[in-house]
mmCIF file of C-alpha atoms in Angstrom:
data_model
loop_
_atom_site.group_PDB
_atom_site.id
_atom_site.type_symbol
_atom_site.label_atom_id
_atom_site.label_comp_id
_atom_site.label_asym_id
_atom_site.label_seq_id
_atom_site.Cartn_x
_atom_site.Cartn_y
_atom_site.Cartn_z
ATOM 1 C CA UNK D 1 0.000 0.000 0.000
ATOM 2 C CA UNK D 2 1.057 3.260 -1.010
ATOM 3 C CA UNK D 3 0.648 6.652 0.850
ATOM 4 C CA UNK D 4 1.042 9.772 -0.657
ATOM 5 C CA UNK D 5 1.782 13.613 1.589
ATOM 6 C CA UNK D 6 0.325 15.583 -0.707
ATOM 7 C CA UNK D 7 -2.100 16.346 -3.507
ATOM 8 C CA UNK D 8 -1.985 16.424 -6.584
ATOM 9 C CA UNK D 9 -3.869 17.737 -10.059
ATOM 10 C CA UNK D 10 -4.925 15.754 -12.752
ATOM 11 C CA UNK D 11 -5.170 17.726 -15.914
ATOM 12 C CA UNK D 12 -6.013 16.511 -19.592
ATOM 13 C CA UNK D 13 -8.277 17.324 -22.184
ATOM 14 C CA UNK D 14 -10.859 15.010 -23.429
ATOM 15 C CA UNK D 15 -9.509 12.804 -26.593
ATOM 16 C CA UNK D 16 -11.998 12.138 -29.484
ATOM 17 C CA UNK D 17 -12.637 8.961 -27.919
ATOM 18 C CA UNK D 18 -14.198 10.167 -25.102
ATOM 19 C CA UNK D 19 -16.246 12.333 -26.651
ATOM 20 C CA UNK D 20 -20.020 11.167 -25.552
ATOM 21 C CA UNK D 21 -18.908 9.068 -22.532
ATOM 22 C CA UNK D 22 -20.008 9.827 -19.060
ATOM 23 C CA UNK D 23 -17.715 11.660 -17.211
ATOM 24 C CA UNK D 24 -17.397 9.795 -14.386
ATOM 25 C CA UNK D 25 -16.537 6.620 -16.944
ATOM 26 C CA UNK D 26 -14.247 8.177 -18.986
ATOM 27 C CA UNK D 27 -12.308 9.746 -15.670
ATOM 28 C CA UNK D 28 -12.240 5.752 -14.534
ATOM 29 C CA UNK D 29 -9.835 5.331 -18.133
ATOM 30 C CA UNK D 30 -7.542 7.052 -16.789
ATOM 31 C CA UNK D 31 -4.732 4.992 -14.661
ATOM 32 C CA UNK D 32 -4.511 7.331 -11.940
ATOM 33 C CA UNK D 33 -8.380 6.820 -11.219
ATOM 34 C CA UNK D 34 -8.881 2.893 -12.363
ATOM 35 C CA UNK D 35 -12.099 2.169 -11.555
ATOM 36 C CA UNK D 36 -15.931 3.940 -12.157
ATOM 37 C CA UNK D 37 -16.342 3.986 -8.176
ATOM 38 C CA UNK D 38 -13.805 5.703 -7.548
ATOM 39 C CA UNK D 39 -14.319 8.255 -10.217
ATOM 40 C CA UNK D 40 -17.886 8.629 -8.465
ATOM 41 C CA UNK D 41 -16.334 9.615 -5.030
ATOM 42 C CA UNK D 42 -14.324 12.457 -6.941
ATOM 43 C CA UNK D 43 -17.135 13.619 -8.719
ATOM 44 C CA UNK D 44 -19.430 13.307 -5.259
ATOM 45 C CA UNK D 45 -16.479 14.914 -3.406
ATOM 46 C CA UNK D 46 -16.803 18.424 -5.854
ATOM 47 C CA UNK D 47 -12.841 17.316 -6.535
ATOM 48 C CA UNK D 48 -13.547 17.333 -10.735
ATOM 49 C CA UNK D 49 -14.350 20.237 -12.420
ATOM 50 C CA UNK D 50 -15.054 20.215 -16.460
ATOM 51 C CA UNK D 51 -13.932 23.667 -18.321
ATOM 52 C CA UNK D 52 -13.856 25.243 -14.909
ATOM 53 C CA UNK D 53 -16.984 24.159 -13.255
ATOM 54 C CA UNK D 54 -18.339 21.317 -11.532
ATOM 55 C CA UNK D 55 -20.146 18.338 -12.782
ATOM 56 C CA UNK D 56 -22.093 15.873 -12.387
ATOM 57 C CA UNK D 57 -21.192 11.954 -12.995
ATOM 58 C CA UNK D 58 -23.408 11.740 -16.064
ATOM 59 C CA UNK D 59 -22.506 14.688 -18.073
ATOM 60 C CA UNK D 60 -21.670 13.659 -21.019
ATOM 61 C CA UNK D 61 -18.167 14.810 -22.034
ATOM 62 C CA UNK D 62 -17.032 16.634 -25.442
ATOM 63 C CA UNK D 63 -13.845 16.101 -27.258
ATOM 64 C CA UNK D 64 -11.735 19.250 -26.586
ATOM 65 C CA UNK D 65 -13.282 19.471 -22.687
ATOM 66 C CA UNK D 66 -10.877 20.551 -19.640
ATOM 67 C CA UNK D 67 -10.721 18.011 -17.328
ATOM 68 C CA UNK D 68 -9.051 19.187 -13.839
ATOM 69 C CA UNK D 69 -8.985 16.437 -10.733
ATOM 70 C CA UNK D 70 -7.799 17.860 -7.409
ATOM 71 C CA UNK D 71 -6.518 14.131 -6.408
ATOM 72 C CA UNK D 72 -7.163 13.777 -2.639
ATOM 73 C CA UNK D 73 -3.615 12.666 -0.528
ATOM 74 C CA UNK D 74 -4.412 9.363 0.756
ATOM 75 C CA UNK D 75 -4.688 9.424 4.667
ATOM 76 C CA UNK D 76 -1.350 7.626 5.920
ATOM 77 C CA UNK D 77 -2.783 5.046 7.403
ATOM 78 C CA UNK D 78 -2.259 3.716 11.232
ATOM 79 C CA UNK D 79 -2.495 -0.159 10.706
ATOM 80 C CA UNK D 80 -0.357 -1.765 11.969
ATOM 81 C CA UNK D 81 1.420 -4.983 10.731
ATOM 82 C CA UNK D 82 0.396 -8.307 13.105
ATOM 83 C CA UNK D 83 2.450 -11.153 12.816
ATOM 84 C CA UNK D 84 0.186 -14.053 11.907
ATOM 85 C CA UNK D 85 0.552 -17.131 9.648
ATOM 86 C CA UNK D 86 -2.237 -17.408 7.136
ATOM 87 C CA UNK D 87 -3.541 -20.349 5.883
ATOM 88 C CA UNK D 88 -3.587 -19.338 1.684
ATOM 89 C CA UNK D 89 -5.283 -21.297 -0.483
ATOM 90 C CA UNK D 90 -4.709 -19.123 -3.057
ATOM 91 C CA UNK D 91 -2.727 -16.075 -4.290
ATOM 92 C CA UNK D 92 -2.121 -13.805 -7.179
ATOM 93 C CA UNK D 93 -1.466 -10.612 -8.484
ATOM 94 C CA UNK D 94 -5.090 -10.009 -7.824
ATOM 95 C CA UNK D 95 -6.388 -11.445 -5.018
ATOM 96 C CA UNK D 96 -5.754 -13.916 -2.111
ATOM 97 C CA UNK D 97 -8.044 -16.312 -0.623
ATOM 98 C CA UNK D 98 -7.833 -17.263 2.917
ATOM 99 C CA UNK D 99 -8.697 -20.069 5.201
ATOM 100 C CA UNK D 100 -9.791 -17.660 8.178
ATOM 101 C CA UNK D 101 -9.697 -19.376 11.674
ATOM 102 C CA UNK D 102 -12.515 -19.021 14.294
ATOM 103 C CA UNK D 103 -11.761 -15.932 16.551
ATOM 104 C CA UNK D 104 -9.987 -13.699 14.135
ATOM 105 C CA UNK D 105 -11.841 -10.421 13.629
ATOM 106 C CA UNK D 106 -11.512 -8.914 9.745
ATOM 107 C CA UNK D 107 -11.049 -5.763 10.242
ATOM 108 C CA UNK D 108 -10.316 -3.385 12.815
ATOM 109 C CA UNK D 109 -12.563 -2.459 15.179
ATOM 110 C CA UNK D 110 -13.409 -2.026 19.303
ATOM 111 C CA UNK D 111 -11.524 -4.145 21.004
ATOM 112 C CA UNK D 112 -9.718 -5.635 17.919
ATOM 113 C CA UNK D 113 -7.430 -2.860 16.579
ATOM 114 C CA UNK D 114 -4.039 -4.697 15.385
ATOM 115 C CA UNK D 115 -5.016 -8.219 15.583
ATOM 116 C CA UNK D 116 -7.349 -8.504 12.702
ATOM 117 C CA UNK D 117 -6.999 -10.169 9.490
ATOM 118 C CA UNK D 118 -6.542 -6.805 8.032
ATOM 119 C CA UNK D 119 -3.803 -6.302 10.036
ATOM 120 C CA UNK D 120 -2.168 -10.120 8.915
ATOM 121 C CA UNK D 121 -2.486 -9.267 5.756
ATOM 122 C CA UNK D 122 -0.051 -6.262 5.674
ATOM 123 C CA UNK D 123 2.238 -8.116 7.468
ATOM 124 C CA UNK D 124 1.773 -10.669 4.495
ATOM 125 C CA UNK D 125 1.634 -8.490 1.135
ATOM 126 C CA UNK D 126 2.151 -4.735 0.103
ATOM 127 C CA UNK D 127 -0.341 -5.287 -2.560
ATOM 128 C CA UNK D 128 -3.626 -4.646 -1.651
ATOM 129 C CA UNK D 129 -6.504 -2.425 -2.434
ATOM 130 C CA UNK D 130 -6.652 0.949 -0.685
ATOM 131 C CA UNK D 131 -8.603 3.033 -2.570
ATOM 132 C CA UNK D 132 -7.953 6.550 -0.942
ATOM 133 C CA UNK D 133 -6.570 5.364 2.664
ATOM 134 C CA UNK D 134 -9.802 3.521 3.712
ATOM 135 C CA UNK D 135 -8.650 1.344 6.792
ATOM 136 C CA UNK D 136 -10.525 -1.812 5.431
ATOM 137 C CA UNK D 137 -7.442 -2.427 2.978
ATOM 138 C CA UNK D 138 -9.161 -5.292 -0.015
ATOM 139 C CA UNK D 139 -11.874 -6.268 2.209
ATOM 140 C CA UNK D 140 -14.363 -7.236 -0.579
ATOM 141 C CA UNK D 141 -16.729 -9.156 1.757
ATOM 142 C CA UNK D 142 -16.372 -10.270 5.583
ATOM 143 C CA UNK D 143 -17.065 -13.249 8.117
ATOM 144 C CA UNK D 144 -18.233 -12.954 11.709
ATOM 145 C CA UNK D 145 -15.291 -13.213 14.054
ATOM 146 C CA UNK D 146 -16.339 -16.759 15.305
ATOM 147 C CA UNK D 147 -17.145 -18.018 11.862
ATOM 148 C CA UNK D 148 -14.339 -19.850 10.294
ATOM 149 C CA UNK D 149 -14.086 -20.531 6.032
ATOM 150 C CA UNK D 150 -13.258 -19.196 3.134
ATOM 151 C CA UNK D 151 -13.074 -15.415 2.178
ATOM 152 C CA UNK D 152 -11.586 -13.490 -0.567
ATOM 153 C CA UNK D 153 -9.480 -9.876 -0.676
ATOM 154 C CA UNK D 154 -8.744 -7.701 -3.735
ATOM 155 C CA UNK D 155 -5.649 -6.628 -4.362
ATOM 156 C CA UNK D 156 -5.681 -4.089 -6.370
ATOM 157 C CA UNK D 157 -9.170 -1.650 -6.749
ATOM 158 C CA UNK D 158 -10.181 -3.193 -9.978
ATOM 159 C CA UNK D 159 -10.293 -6.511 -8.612
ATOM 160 C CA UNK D 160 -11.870 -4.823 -5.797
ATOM 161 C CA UNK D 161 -14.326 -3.150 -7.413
ATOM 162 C CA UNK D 162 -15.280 -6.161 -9.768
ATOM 163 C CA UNK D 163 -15.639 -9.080 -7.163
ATOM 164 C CA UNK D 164 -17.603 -6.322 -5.025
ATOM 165 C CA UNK D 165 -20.239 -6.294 -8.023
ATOM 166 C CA UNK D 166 -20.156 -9.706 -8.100
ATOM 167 C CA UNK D 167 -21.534 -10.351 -4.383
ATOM 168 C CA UNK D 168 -23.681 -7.529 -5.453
ATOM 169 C CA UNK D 169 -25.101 -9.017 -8.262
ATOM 170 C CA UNK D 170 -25.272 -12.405 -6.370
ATOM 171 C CA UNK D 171 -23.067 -14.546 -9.285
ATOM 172 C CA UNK D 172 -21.078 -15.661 -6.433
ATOM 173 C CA UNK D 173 -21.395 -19.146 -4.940
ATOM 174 C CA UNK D 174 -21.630 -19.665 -1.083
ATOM 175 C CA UNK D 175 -21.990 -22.283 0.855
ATOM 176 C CA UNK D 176 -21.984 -22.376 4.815
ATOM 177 C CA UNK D 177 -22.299 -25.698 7.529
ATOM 178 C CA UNK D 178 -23.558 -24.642 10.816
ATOM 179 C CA UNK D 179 -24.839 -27.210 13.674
ATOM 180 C CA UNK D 180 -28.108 -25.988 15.394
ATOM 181 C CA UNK D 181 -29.897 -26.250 18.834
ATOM 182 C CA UNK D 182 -32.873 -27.960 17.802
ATOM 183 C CA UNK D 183 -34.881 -30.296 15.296
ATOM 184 C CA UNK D 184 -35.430 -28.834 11.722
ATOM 185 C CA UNK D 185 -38.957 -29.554 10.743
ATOM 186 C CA UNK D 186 -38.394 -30.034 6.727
ATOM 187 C CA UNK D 187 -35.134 -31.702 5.727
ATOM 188 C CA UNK D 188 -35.046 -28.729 3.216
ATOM 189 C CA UNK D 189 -36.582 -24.934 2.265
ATOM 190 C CA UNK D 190 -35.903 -21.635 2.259
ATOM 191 C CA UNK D 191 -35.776 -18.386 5.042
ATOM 192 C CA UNK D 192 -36.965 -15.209 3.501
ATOM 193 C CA UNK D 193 -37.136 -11.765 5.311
ATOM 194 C CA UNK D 194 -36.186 -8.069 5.803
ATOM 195 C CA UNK D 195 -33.194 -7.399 7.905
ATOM 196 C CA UNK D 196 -32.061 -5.188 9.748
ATOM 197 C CA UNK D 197 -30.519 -3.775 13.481
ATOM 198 C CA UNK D 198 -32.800 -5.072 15.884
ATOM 199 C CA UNK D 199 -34.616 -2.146 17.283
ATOM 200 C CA UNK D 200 -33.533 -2.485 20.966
ATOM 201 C CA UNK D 201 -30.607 -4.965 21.080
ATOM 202 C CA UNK D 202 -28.050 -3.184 18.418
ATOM 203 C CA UNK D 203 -25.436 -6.026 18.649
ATOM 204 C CA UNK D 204 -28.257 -8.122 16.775
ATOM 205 C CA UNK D 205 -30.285 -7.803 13.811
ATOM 206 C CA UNK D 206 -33.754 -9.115 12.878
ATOM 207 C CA UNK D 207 -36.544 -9.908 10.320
ATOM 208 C CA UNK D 208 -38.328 -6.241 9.959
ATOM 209 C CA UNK D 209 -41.682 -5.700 7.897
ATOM 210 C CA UNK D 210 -40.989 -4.904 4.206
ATOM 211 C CA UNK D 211 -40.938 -1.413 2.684
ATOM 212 C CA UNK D 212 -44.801 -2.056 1.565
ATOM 213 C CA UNK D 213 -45.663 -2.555 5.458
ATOM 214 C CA UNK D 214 -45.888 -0.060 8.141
ATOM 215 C CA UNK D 215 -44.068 -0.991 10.566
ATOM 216 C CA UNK D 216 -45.098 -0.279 14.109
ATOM 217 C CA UNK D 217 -44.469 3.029 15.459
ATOM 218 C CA UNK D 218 -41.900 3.286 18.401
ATOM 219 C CA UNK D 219 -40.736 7.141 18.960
ATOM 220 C CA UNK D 220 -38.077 5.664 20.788
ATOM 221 C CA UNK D 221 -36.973 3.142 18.615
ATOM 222 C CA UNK D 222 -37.643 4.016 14.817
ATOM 223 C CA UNK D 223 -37.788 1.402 12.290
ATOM 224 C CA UNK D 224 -34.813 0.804 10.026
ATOM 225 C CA UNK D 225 -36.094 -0.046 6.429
ATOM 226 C CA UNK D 226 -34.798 -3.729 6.013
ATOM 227 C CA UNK D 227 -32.946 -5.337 3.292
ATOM 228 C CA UNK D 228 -34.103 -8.589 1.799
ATOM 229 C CA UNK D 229 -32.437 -11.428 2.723
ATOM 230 C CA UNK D 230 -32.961 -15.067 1.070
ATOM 231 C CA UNK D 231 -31.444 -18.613 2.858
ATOM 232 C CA UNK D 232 -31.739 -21.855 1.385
ATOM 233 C CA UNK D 233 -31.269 -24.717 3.508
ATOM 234 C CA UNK D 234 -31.022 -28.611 3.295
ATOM 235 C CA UNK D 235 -30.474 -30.767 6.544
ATOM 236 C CA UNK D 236 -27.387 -33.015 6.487
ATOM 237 C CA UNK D 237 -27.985 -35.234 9.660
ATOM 238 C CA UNK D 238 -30.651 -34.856 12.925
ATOM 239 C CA UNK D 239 -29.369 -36.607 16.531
ATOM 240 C CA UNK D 240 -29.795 -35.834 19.929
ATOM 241 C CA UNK D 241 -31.880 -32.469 19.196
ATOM 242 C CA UNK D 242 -29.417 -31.270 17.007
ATOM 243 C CA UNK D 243 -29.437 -30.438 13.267
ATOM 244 C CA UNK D 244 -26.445 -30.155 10.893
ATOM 245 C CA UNK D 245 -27.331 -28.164 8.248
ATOM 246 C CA UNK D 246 -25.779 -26.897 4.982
ATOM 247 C CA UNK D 247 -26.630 -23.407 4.197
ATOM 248 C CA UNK D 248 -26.541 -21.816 0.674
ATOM 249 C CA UNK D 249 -26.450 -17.769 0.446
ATOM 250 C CA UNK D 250 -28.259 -16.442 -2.318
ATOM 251 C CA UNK D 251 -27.939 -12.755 -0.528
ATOM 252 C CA UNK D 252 -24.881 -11.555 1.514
ATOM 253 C CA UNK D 253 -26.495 -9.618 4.944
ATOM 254 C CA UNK D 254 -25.262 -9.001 8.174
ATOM 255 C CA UNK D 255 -26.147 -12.146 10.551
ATOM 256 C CA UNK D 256 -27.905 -13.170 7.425
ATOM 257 C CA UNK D 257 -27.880 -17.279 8.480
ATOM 258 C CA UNK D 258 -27.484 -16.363 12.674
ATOM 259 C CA UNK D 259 -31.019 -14.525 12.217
ATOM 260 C CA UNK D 260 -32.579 -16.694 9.828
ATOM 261 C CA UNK D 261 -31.681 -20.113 11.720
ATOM 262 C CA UNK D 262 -32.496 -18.630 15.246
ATOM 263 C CA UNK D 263 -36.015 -16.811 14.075
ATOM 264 C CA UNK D 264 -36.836 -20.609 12.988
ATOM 265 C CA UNK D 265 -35.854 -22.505 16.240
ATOM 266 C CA UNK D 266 -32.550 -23.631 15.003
ATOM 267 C CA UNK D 267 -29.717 -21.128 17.168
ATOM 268 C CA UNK D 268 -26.933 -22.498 15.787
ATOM 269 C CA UNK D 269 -24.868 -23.830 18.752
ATOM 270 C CA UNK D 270 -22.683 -21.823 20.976
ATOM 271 C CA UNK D 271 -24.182 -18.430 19.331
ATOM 272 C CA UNK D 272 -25.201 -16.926 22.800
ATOM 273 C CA UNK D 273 -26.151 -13.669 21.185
ATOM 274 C CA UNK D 274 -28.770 -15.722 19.331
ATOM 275 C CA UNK D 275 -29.853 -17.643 22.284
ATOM 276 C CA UNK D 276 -28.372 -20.745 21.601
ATOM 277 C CA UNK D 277 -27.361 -20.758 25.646
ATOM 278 C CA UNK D 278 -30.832 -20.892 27.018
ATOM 279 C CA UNK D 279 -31.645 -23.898 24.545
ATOM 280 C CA UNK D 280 -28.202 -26.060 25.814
ATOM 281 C CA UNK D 281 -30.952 -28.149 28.319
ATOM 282 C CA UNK D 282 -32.880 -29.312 25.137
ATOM 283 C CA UNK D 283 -30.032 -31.055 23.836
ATOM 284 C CA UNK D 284 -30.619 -35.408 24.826
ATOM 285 C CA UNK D 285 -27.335 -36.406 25.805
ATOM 286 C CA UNK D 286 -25.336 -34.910 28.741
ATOM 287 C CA UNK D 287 -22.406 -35.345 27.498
ATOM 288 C CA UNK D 288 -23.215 -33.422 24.124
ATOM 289 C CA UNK D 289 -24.653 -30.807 26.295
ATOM 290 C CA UNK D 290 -21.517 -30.222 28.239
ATOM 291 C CA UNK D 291 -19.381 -30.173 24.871
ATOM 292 C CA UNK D 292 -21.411 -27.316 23.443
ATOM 293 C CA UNK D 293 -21.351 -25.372 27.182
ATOM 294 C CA UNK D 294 -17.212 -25.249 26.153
ATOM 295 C CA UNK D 295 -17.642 -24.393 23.151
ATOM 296 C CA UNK D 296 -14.946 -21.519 22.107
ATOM 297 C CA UNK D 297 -16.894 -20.288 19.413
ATOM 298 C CA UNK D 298 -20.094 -20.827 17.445
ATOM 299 C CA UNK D 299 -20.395 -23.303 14.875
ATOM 300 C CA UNK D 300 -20.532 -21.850 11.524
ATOM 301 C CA UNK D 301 -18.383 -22.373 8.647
ATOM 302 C CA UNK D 302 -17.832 -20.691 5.364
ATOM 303 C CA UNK D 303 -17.188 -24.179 3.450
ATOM 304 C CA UNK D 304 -17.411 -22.900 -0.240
ATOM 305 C CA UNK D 305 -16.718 -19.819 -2.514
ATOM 306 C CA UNK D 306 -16.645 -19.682 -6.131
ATOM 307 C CA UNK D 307 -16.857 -16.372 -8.134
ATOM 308 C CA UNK D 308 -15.328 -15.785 -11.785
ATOM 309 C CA UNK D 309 -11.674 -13.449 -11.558
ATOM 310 C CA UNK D 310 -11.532 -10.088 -12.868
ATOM 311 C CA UNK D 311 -8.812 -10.556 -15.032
ATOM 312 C CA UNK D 312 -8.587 -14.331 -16.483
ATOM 313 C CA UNK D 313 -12.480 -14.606 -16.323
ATOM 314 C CA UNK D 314 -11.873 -17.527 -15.209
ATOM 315 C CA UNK D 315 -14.396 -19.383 -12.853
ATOM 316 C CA UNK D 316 -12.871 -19.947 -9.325
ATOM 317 C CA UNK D 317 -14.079 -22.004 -6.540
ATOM 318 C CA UNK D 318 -12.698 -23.370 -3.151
ATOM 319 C CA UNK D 319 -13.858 -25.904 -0.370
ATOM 320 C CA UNK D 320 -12.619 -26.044 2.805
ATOM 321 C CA UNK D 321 -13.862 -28.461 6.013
ATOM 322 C CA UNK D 322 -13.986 -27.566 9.563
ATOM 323 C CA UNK D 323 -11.249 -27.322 11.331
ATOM 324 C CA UNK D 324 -10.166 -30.095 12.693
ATOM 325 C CA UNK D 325 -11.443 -29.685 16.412
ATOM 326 C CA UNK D 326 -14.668 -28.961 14.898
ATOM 327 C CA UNK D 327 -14.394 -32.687 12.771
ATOM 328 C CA UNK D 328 -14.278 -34.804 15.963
ATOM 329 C CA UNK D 329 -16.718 -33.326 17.552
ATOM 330 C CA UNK D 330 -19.307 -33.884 14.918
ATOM 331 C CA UNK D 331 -17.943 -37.495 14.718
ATOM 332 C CA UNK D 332 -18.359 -37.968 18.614
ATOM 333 C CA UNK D 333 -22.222 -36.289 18.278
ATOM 334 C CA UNK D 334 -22.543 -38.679 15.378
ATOM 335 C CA UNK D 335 -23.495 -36.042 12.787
ATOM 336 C CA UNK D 336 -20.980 -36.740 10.331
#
């Protein structure tokens, strides 16, 4: 990653083959800017100006325009490098896909601000995407701290900014395995709702009404509008009042599967924020009970990711089981 101390002008006039295009794409042609998104924050930021005034993304450029781009110093960042072995599955010039072990946080945060995977990942590569000094450094998508599975981080903003539209667009493939406090009643289906913060608990989230409801009216606690969420679900093995289940994403929200599986009676085990704690005494066997009461994390995994590269087009995809602590315990429950 590269920091700059100062700013600096961009200043070109607008070729014949730009004539026509957007400004905001033709300002993402040029190799200082890269990529349409970032063009956008320029443009947002009142940092472009087009024959001496400002502009809006879509104006449509003339051959023979000024073009002036006050380019913003990116804001040295404070990360700091944490010395932590990553398990890599795979690497490029573009992007690196990690095996990420239960209790490592992404990013920094409260609590977690140089011993993220962030923060392992300057220690492990200079290349990464930065955009202009965010401190989320290639961070196209993100796993709970206590989930553990497969995630992927741009290197460079392109790849960023392309694998970013991808989850957006929902072309990616993922697949998660969580074990649940309680019985699943259909060995397959589907969890549909609105999310979003839950109105009085903020660590959590919940299903909301939809944007064609009105929602109940708290002064003190006003509705967020949800965004839809979709989980498909099939039910690997049942014992001792405990489902395995493998979960297939076909959105990308916050708690998406915690909230889904725990709205449905299924908290997925050691999740206390979910309530899987006060459901430990409906588990059969004693034994099984006192296993999940030591639990050191939840049990969800990120098993699978595919998604096509930026650059070859080429269509990627990686499995990876639970960790191995997590294997014998499903073999001693007899789940797997």
């Amino acid at each position: 990653m590269k920091n700059a101390n100062s700013s600096e002008k961009l200043i070109f006039t607008a070729s014949e083959d730009m004539h026509g295009l957007r400004l905001d794409k033709a300002l993402s042609l040029r190799q200082e800017i890269g990529t349409r998104s970032r063009a956008g924050h320029l443009i947002d930021s009142s940092l472009v100006t087009v024959n001496g005034k400002s502009a809006k993304s879509s104006l449509a450029l003339k051959a023979g325009d000024r073009v002036e781009v006050a380019m913003p110093a990116p804001t040295p960042t404070e990360l700091q490098p944490y010395d932590l072995k990553l398990d890599v599955l795979f690497e490029d010039q573009d992007l690196i896909v990690i095996n990420k072990p239960a209790g490592l946080v992404v990013h920094p945060a409260a609590g977690h601000a140089h011993d993220t995977l962030v923060n392992a990942l300057i220690s492990h590569t200079d290349d990464l995407s930065m955009k202009f000094g965010e401190e989320r450094p290639g961070i196209v998508h993100r796993l709970d701290k206590e989930t553990s599975g497969v995630i992927v981080i741009a290197k460079n903003d392109s790849t960023h900014e392309a694998l970013t539209a991808q989850f957006k667009e929902r072309s990616t493939h993922r697949v998660y395995f969580a074990v649940c406090i309680g019985t699943a009643r259909n060995f397959s289906g589907v969890f549909k709702s609105f999310l979003a913060r839950h109105p009085i608990d903020r660590k959590r989230y919940a299903s909301v009404p939809g944007p064609d409801r009105k929602p109940l009216q708290d002064k003190d606690h006003p509705p967020e509008i949800g965004k839809w969420a979709v989980t498909h679900y099939e039910v690997l093995n049942r014992k001792s009042g405990l489902s395995y289940l493998k979960l297939k994403l076909e959105t990308g929200r916050t708690h998406q599967i915690r909230v889904h599986l725990s709205e449905n009676g299924l908290s997925i085990a050691g999740d206390t924020l979910y309530g899987a704690d006060k459901k430990i005494r409906s588990i059969e066997a004693k034994a099984v009970q006192e296993d999940v009461k030591k639990l050191p994390r939840f049990l969800l995994h990120a098993a699978e990711l595919g998604f096509t590269h930026p650059r070859t087009q080429e269509r990627m995809s990686f499995q990876q089981d639970w960790p191995e602590d997590i294997q014998a315990l499903l073999k001693k429950w007899g789940l797997r």
